[in-house]
Amino acid sequence: MPFCQVSKANIYYEMIGEGKPIVMLHGFSPDHGLMEGCMEPVFVKRAGWKRIYIDLPGMGETTGYEEINNSDEMLKAVVEVIHSLIPNEPYLLVGESYGGYLVRGIMRDYQEEILGAAFICPLIIPEKQRRTVPEQSIILSDKEFISTLTKQELEDYSSYLVVLDEHHCTRYMNEVVAGQEKADVNFLEKIQQNYSFSFPVDEMLFEKPCLFLLGKQDSMVGYKDAFDIIEKFPRASFTILDKAGHNLQIEQANLFNSLMGEWLDRVEEFTD
């Protein structure tokens, strides 16, 4: 398995395709499988992109991360792995949830290297109690499928999905839960004690093509807080999708693929 040794972690990564690098950062507790599951379909008919999927410290197959104590040090590890794998190359960033918070951290010091960024249900405010979020709700469910579930399964799915049917639940298990089961829970709890960066983000404008994908029913990070930073991203599309929670990439897969494709079109126009 490919690993990249950085100062405080041995980062597992997968690299697929050739071309402009695009670095994928998953959220807090899953692994790279979440990003691979939603992003690879975007590239089925699109050549010229080198996709780099990494497992963040404490998650997936990444090892040797025990000395990392906070989000500042998580960010440092991610920056080091980017500069090790693609030195002196401009790149794109895609961040999901906590991965989106890390993207904004990278932008603070390395804006000139970044060609564009996409945010999937991004974590805007690290402090849970300060977020504006809707209550968890189910928008659509398949009664026949639900009748086959145990009480515990139904409870689990109902807590994290807004569309309950076999297809969505299977993808959720394969792409999200399978990664979460590998997470180092004690380590993640330590990071959550110092979840915010020690420095402010979004102080400067980022004037390259961006995309914000926000779930109208996202009960984890919400969608309203993202509009507090809209003026910092003059070239960003901000899209709020109905029938989409914190697993928007699964629940609105067709729109996800279309909007990601359109963002990549804008990046290509910008860089040509």
mmCIF file of C-alpha atoms in Angstrom:
data_model
loop_
_atom_site.group_PDB
_atom_site.id
_atom_site.type_symbol
_atom_site.label_atom_id
_atom_site.label_comp_id
_atom_site.label_asym_id
_atom_site.label_seq_id
_atom_site.Cartn_x
_atom_site.Cartn_y
_atom_site.Cartn_z
ATOM 1 C CA MET A 1 0.000 0.000 0.000
ATOM 2 C CA PRO A 2 1.310 3.495 -0.833
ATOM 3 C CA PHE A 3 2.200 5.710 2.120
ATOM 4 C CA CYS A 4 3.755 9.165 2.387
ATOM 5 C CA GLN A 5 5.818 9.837 5.503
ATOM 6 C CA VAL A 6 5.416 13.358 6.875
ATOM 7 C CA SER A 7 6.721 14.821 10.127
ATOM 8 C CA LYS A 8 3.950 13.505 12.405
ATOM 9 C CA ALA A 9 2.162 10.807 10.371
ATOM 10 C CA ASN A 10 2.530 8.109 7.748
ATOM 11 C CA ILE A 11 -0.280 9.056 5.366
ATOM 12 C CA TYR A 12 -2.013 6.449 3.228
ATOM 13 C CA TYR A 13 -2.981 7.684 -0.233
ATOM 14 C CA GLU A 14 -4.297 6.496 -3.580
ATOM 15 C CA MET A 15 -3.521 8.178 -6.881
ATOM 16 C CA ILE A 16 -5.727 7.600 -9.934
ATOM 17 C CA GLY A 17 -5.297 9.012 -13.449
ATOM 18 C CA GLU A 18 -2.905 11.503 -15.033
ATOM 19 C CA GLY A 19 -3.051 15.258 -15.473
ATOM 20 C CA LYS A 20 -3.811 18.222 -13.228
ATOM 21 C CA PRO A 21 -3.701 17.116 -9.566
ATOM 22 C CA ILE A 22 -6.899 17.245 -7.550
ATOM 23 C CA VAL A 23 -6.534 16.475 -3.834
ATOM 24 C CA MET A 24 -9.534 14.948 -2.027
ATOM 25 C CA LEU A 25 -10.025 15.448 1.724
ATOM 26 C CA HIS A 26 -12.739 13.472 3.510
ATOM 27 C CA GLY A 27 -14.529 14.442 6.717
ATOM 28 C CA PHE A 28 -14.038 13.570 10.371
ATOM 29 C CA SER A 29 -14.042 9.771 11.008
ATOM 30 C CA PRO A 30 -14.608 8.213 7.539
ATOM 31 C CA ASP A 31 -11.723 7.496 5.140
ATOM 32 C CA HIS A 32 -10.805 8.138 1.496
ATOM 33 C CA GLY A 33 -13.526 5.690 0.382
ATOM 34 C CA LEU A 34 -16.127 8.407 0.938
ATOM 35 C CA MET A 35 -14.403 10.694 -1.563
ATOM 36 C CA GLU A 36 -13.521 7.952 -4.026
ATOM 37 C CA GLY A 37 -17.117 6.731 -4.029
ATOM 38 C CA CYS A 38 -18.558 10.099 -5.014
ATOM 39 C CA MET A 39 -15.739 11.614 -7.085
ATOM 40 C CA GLU A 40 -14.647 8.774 -9.367
ATOM 41 C CA PRO A 41 -17.993 8.765 -11.265
ATOM 42 C CA VAL A 42 -17.298 12.432 -12.134
ATOM 43 C CA PHE A 43 -14.200 11.356 -14.096
ATOM 44 C CA VAL A 44 -15.646 8.410 -16.035
ATOM 45 C CA LYS A 45 -15.833 10.541 -19.205
ATOM 46 C CA ARG A 46 -13.339 13.215 -18.213
ATOM 47 C CA ALA A 47 -9.604 12.731 -18.787
ATOM 48 C CA GLY A 48 -6.681 14.907 -17.743
ATOM 49 C CA TRP A 49 -7.012 14.789 -13.952
ATOM 50 C CA LYS A 50 -4.790 13.094 -11.394
ATOM 51 C CA ARG A 51 -6.989 12.296 -8.392
ATOM 52 C CA ILE A 52 -5.214 12.020 -5.037
ATOM 53 C CA TYR A 53 -7.205 10.485 -2.192
ATOM 54 C CA ILE A 54 -5.687 10.505 1.284
ATOM 55 C CA ASP A 55 -6.666 9.081 4.665
ATOM 56 C CA LEU A 56 -6.465 11.803 7.292
ATOM 57 C CA PRO A 57 -4.526 11.047 10.513
ATOM 58 C CA GLY A 58 -6.494 8.797 12.856
ATOM 59 C CA MET A 59 -8.614 7.511 9.988
ATOM 60 C CA GLY A 60 -8.443 4.791 7.373
ATOM 61 C CA GLU A 61 -5.036 3.170 6.868
ATOM 62 C CA THR A 62 -2.893 6.135 7.963
ATOM 63 C CA THR A 63 -0.482 5.310 10.810
ATOM 64 C CA GLY A 64 2.033 6.967 13.143
ATOM 65 C CA TYR A 65 -0.175 9.977 13.898
ATOM 66 C CA GLU A 66 -0.214 9.783 17.709
ATOM 67 C CA GLU A 67 1.776 13.002 18.220
ATOM 68 C CA ILE A 68 -0.811 15.091 16.358
ATOM 69 C CA ASN A 69 -2.858 16.985 18.950
ATOM 70 C CA ASN A 70 -5.109 19.470 17.170
ATOM 71 C CA SER A 71 -6.481 20.733 13.861
ATOM 72 C CA ASP A 72 -3.432 22.963 13.300
ATOM 73 C CA GLU A 73 -1.241 19.844 13.272
ATOM 74 C CA MET A 74 -3.755 17.915 11.128
ATOM 75 C CA LEU A 75 -3.549 20.758 8.619
ATOM 76 C CA LYS A 76 0.263 20.722 8.703
ATOM 77 C CA ALA A 77 0.270 16.978 7.929
ATOM 78 C CA VAL A 78 -2.057 17.500 4.947
ATOM 79 C CA VAL A 79 0.040 20.370 3.574
ATOM 80 C CA GLU A 80 3.203 18.266 3.936
ATOM 81 C CA VAL A 81 1.693 15.327 2.071
ATOM 82 C CA ILE A 82 0.507 17.590 -0.770
ATOM 83 C CA HIS A 83 3.957 19.146 -1.129
ATOM 84 C CA SER A 84 5.607 15.707 -0.984
ATOM 85 C CA LEU A 85 3.362 14.042 -3.586
ATOM 86 C CA ILE A 86 3.064 16.963 -6.027
ATOM 87 C CA PRO A 87 5.968 19.355 -5.334
ATOM 88 C CA ASN A 88 5.877 22.644 -7.253
ATOM 89 C CA GLU A 89 2.617 21.777 -9.011
ATOM 90 C CA PRO A 90 -0.611 23.774 -8.855
ATOM 91 C CA TYR A 91 -3.593 21.694 -7.754
ATOM 92 C CA LEU A 92 -7.300 21.658 -6.960
ATOM 93 C CA LEU A 93 -8.840 20.817 -3.602
ATOM 94 C CA VAL A 94 -12.092 19.041 -2.769
ATOM 95 C CA GLY A 95 -13.110 18.906 0.885
ATOM 96 C CA GLU A 96 -16.050 17.171 2.516
ATOM 97 C CA SER A 97 -17.265 18.340 5.940
ATOM 98 C CA TYR A 98 -14.110 18.657 8.142
ATOM 99 C CA GLY A 99 -12.102 18.240 4.926
ATOM 100 C CA GLY A 100 -13.677 21.502 3.748
ATOM 101 C CA TYR A 101 -12.461 23.211 6.916
ATOM 102 C CA LEU A 102 -8.943 21.935 6.153
ATOM 103 C CA VAL A 103 -9.242 23.311 2.594
ATOM 104 C CA ARG A 104 -9.949 26.785 3.998
ATOM 105 C CA GLY A 105 -6.903 26.360 6.238
ATOM 106 C CA ILE A 106 -4.704 25.493 3.249
ATOM 107 C CA MET A 107 -6.034 28.529 1.348
ATOM 108 C CA ARG A 108 -4.800 30.849 4.093
ATOM 109 C CA ASP A 109 -1.100 30.304 3.320
ATOM 110 C CA TYR A 110 -0.979 28.564 -0.056
ATOM 111 C CA GLN A 111 -3.587 30.381 -2.118
ATOM 112 C CA GLU A 112 -1.241 30.888 -5.069
ATOM 113 C CA GLU A 113 -0.803 27.101 -5.491
ATOM 114 C CA ILE A 114 -4.532 26.342 -5.633
ATOM 115 C CA LEU A 115 -6.407 26.416 -8.969
ATOM 116 C CA GLY A 116 -9.875 26.039 -7.456
ATOM 117 C CA ALA A 117 -11.792 24.333 -4.680
ATOM 118 C CA ALA A 118 -15.018 22.413 -4.144
ATOM 119 C CA PHE A 119 -16.744 22.026 -0.789
ATOM 120 C CA ILE A 120 -19.167 19.180 -0.017
ATOM 121 C CA CYS A 121 -21.333 19.854 3.059
ATOM 122 C CA PRO A 122 -18.432 21.867 4.495
ATOM 123 C CA LEU A 123 -17.815 22.412 8.181
ATOM 124 C CA ILE A 124 -17.936 26.199 8.507
ATOM 125 C CA ILE A 125 -18.128 26.603 12.290
ATOM 126 C CA PRO A 126 -16.140 24.011 14.295
ATOM 127 C CA GLU A 127 -18.017 24.671 17.564
ATOM 128 C CA LYS A 128 -21.129 22.519 17.353
ATOM 129 C CA GLN A 129 -23.245 24.706 19.613
ATOM 130 C CA ARG A 130 -22.660 27.765 17.387
ATOM 131 C CA ARG A 131 -23.851 26.157 14.140
ATOM 132 C CA THR A 132 -27.226 26.911 12.574
ATOM 133 C CA VAL A 133 -28.652 23.508 11.651
ATOM 134 C CA PRO A 134 -32.107 22.090 10.883
ATOM 135 C CA GLU A 135 -33.477 19.149 12.835
ATOM 136 C CA GLN A 136 -32.760 15.709 11.377
ATOM 137 C CA SER A 137 -35.640 14.636 9.118
ATOM 138 C CA ILE A 138 -36.545 11.917 6.621
ATOM 139 C CA ILE A 139 -37.701 13.293 3.260
ATOM 140 C CA LEU A 140 -38.286 10.043 1.394
ATOM 141 C CA SER A 141 -38.401 6.405 2.459
ATOM 142 C CA ASP A 142 -39.106 3.008 0.919
ATOM 143 C CA LYS A 143 -41.542 1.293 3.271
ATOM 144 C CA GLU A 144 -40.792 -2.146 1.866
ATOM 145 C CA PHE A 145 -37.054 -1.700 2.473
ATOM 146 C CA ILE A 146 -37.628 -0.261 5.953
ATOM 147 C CA SER A 147 -39.660 -3.331 6.894
ATOM 148 C CA THR A 148 -36.525 -5.476 6.388
ATOM 149 C CA LEU A 149 -34.394 -3.458 8.851
ATOM 150 C CA THR A 150 -33.755 -4.150 12.502
ATOM 151 C CA LYS A 151 -34.719 -1.430 14.965
ATOM 152 C CA GLN A 152 -31.036 -0.524 15.408
ATOM 153 C CA GLU A 153 -30.412 -0.304 11.642
ATOM 154 C CA LEU A 154 -33.441 1.929 11.180
ATOM 155 C CA GLU A 155 -32.273 4.156 14.026
ATOM 156 C CA ASP A 156 -28.775 4.434 12.556
ATOM 157 C CA TYR A 157 -29.937 5.219 9.024
ATOM 158 C CA SER A 158 -32.581 7.663 10.268
ATOM 159 C CA SER A 159 -29.928 9.597 12.190
ATOM 160 C CA TYR A 160 -27.662 10.217 9.206
ATOM 161 C CA LEU A 161 -29.684 9.976 5.985
ATOM 162 C CA VAL A 162 -32.701 11.883 4.696
ATOM 163 C CA VAL A 163 -33.513 9.356 1.949
ATOM 164 C CA LEU A 164 -34.036 5.799 3.199
ATOM 165 C CA ASP A 165 -33.986 3.093 0.557
ATOM 166 C CA GLU A 166 -31.746 0.158 -0.273
ATOM 167 C CA HIS A 167 -29.552 2.000 -2.790
ATOM 168 C CA HIS A 168 -28.804 4.975 -0.544
ATOM 169 C CA CYS A 169 -28.281 2.882 2.582
ATOM 170 C CA THR A 170 -25.938 0.490 0.747
ATOM 171 C CA ARG A 171 -23.791 3.345 -0.542
ATOM 172 C CA TYR A 172 -23.770 4.916 2.915
ATOM 173 C CA MET A 173 -22.578 1.650 4.490
ATOM 174 C CA ASN A 174 -19.932 1.003 1.818
ATOM 175 C CA GLU A 175 -18.554 4.527 1.454
ATOM 176 C CA VAL A 176 -19.062 6.130 4.868
ATOM 177 C CA VAL A 177 -19.570 3.564 7.638
ATOM 178 C CA ALA A 178 -16.907 1.155 6.322
ATOM 179 C CA GLY A 179 -14.351 3.938 6.769
ATOM 180 C CA GLN A 180 -15.692 5.044 10.148
ATOM 181 C CA GLU A 181 -15.167 1.540 11.495
ATOM 182 C CA LYS A 182 -11.393 1.963 10.998
ATOM 183 C CA ALA A 183 -11.209 5.271 12.884
ATOM 184 C CA ASP A 184 -9.179 5.681 16.064
ATOM 185 C CA VAL A 185 -11.975 6.976 18.308
ATOM 186 C CA ASN A 186 -9.714 8.010 21.200
ATOM 187 C CA PHE A 187 -7.468 9.995 18.880
ATOM 188 C CA LEU A 188 -10.439 11.727 17.245
ATOM 189 C CA GLU A 189 -11.835 12.679 20.645
ATOM 190 C CA LYS A 190 -8.482 14.291 21.440
ATOM 191 C CA ILE A 191 -8.600 16.321 18.211
ATOM 192 C CA GLN A 192 -12.157 17.431 18.951
ATOM 193 C CA GLN A 193 -10.881 19.077 22.131
ATOM 194 C CA ASN A 194 -8.863 21.379 19.829
ATOM 195 C CA TYR A 195 -11.095 21.265 16.756
ATOM 196 C CA SER A 196 -10.771 24.923 15.712
ATOM 197 C CA PHE A 197 -7.610 26.288 14.140
ATOM 198 C CA SER A 198 -5.646 28.638 16.382
ATOM 199 C CA PHE A 199 -5.820 31.249 13.597
ATOM 200 C CA PRO A 200 -8.678 32.827 11.613
ATOM 201 C CA VAL A 201 -9.585 31.594 8.121
ATOM 202 C CA ASP A 202 -11.423 33.348 5.251
ATOM 203 C CA GLU A 203 -9.599 36.642 5.829
ATOM 204 C CA MET A 204 -8.585 36.975 2.173
ATOM 205 C CA LEU A 205 -10.627 36.733 -1.014
ATOM 206 C CA PHE A 206 -10.207 33.538 -3.034
ATOM 207 C CA GLU A 207 -10.884 34.590 -6.623
ATOM 208 C CA LYS A 208 -10.658 31.256 -8.443
ATOM 209 C CA PRO A 209 -13.537 28.932 -9.438
ATOM 210 C CA CYS A 210 -15.190 27.281 -6.447
ATOM 211 C CA LEU A 211 -18.262 25.226 -5.663
ATOM 212 C CA PHE A 212 -20.189 24.937 -2.402
ATOM 213 C CA LEU A 213 -22.640 22.022 -2.225
ATOM 214 C CA LEU A 214 -24.972 22.421 0.739
ATOM 215 C CA GLY A 215 -27.739 20.095 1.936
ATOM 216 C CA LYS A 216 -31.037 21.773 2.860
ATOM 217 C CA GLN A 217 -31.629 19.008 5.421
ATOM 218 C CA ASP A 218 -28.018 18.791 6.679
ATOM 219 C CA SER A 219 -28.449 18.440 10.446
ATOM 220 C CA MET A 220 -24.691 18.101 11.091
ATOM 221 C CA VAL A 221 -23.243 21.342 9.697
ATOM 222 C CA GLY A 222 -26.312 22.964 8.130
ATOM 223 C CA TYR A 223 -26.269 25.249 5.097
ATOM 224 C CA LYS A 224 -26.906 28.762 6.445
ATOM 225 C CA ASP A 225 -23.462 29.304 7.993
ATOM 226 C CA ALA A 226 -21.795 28.985 4.579
ATOM 227 C CA PHE A 227 -23.451 32.222 3.486
ATOM 228 C CA ASP A 228 -21.455 34.109 6.107
ATOM 229 C CA ILE A 229 -18.376 33.616 3.916
ATOM 230 C CA ILE A 230 -19.975 33.961 0.460
ATOM 231 C CA GLU A 231 -18.332 37.343 -0.217
ATOM 232 C CA LYS A 232 -14.881 35.782 0.269
ATOM 233 C CA PHE A 233 -15.452 33.568 -2.800
ATOM 234 C CA PRO A 234 -16.452 35.830 -5.725
ATOM 235 C CA ARG A 235 -16.098 32.969 -8.260
ATOM 236 C CA ALA A 236 -18.044 30.390 -6.242
ATOM 237 C CA SER A 237 -21.361 28.739 -7.030
ATOM 238 C CA PHE A 238 -23.323 28.235 -3.806
ATOM 239 C CA THR A 239 -25.913 25.499 -4.279
ATOM 240 C CA ILE A 240 -28.436 24.385 -1.669
ATOM 241 C CA LEU A 241 -30.006 21.051 -2.591
ATOM 242 C CA ASP A 242 -33.320 19.809 -1.266
ATOM 243 C CA LYS A 243 -33.611 16.118 -0.408
ATOM 244 C CA ALA A 244 -30.004 16.218 0.780
ATOM 245 C CA GLY A 245 -28.508 15.945 4.248
ATOM 246 C CA HIS A 246 -24.888 15.549 5.331
ATOM 247 C CA ASN A 247 -24.552 12.753 2.750
ATOM 248 C CA LEU A 248 -25.567 14.988 -0.145
ATOM 249 C CA GLN A 249 -23.091 13.261 -2.463
ATOM 250 C CA ILE A 250 -25.146 10.058 -2.119
ATOM 251 C CA GLU A 251 -28.653 11.486 -1.827
ATOM 252 C CA GLN A 252 -28.353 13.813 -4.826
ATOM 253 C CA ALA A 253 -25.784 11.909 -6.879
ATOM 254 C CA ASN A 254 -26.924 13.091 -10.336
ATOM 255 C CA LEU A 255 -26.882 16.769 -9.411
ATOM 256 C CA PHE A 256 -23.612 16.216 -7.553
ATOM 257 C CA ASN A 257 -21.985 14.807 -10.705
ATOM 258 C CA SER A 258 -23.360 17.615 -12.902
ATOM 259 C CA LEU A 259 -22.308 20.418 -10.580
ATOM 260 C CA MET A 260 -18.843 18.950 -10.020
ATOM 261 C CA GLY A 261 -18.441 18.629 -13.793
ATOM 262 C CA GLU A 262 -19.491 22.251 -14.313
ATOM 263 C CA TRP A 263 -17.000 23.376 -11.649
ATOM 264 C CA LEU A 264 -14.197 21.487 -13.413
ATOM 265 C CA ASP A 265 -15.257 23.150 -16.690
ATOM 266 C CA ARG A 266 -14.867 26.555 -15.018
ATOM 267 C CA VAL A 267 -11.445 25.602 -13.647
ATOM 268 C CA GLU A 268 -10.328 24.498 -17.123
ATOM 269 C CA GLU A 269 -11.512 27.797 -18.641
ATOM 270 C CA PHE A 270 -9.740 29.727 -15.892
ATOM 271 C CA THR A 271 -6.420 27.909 -16.300
ATOM 272 C CA ASP A 272 -6.292 27.614 -20.117
#
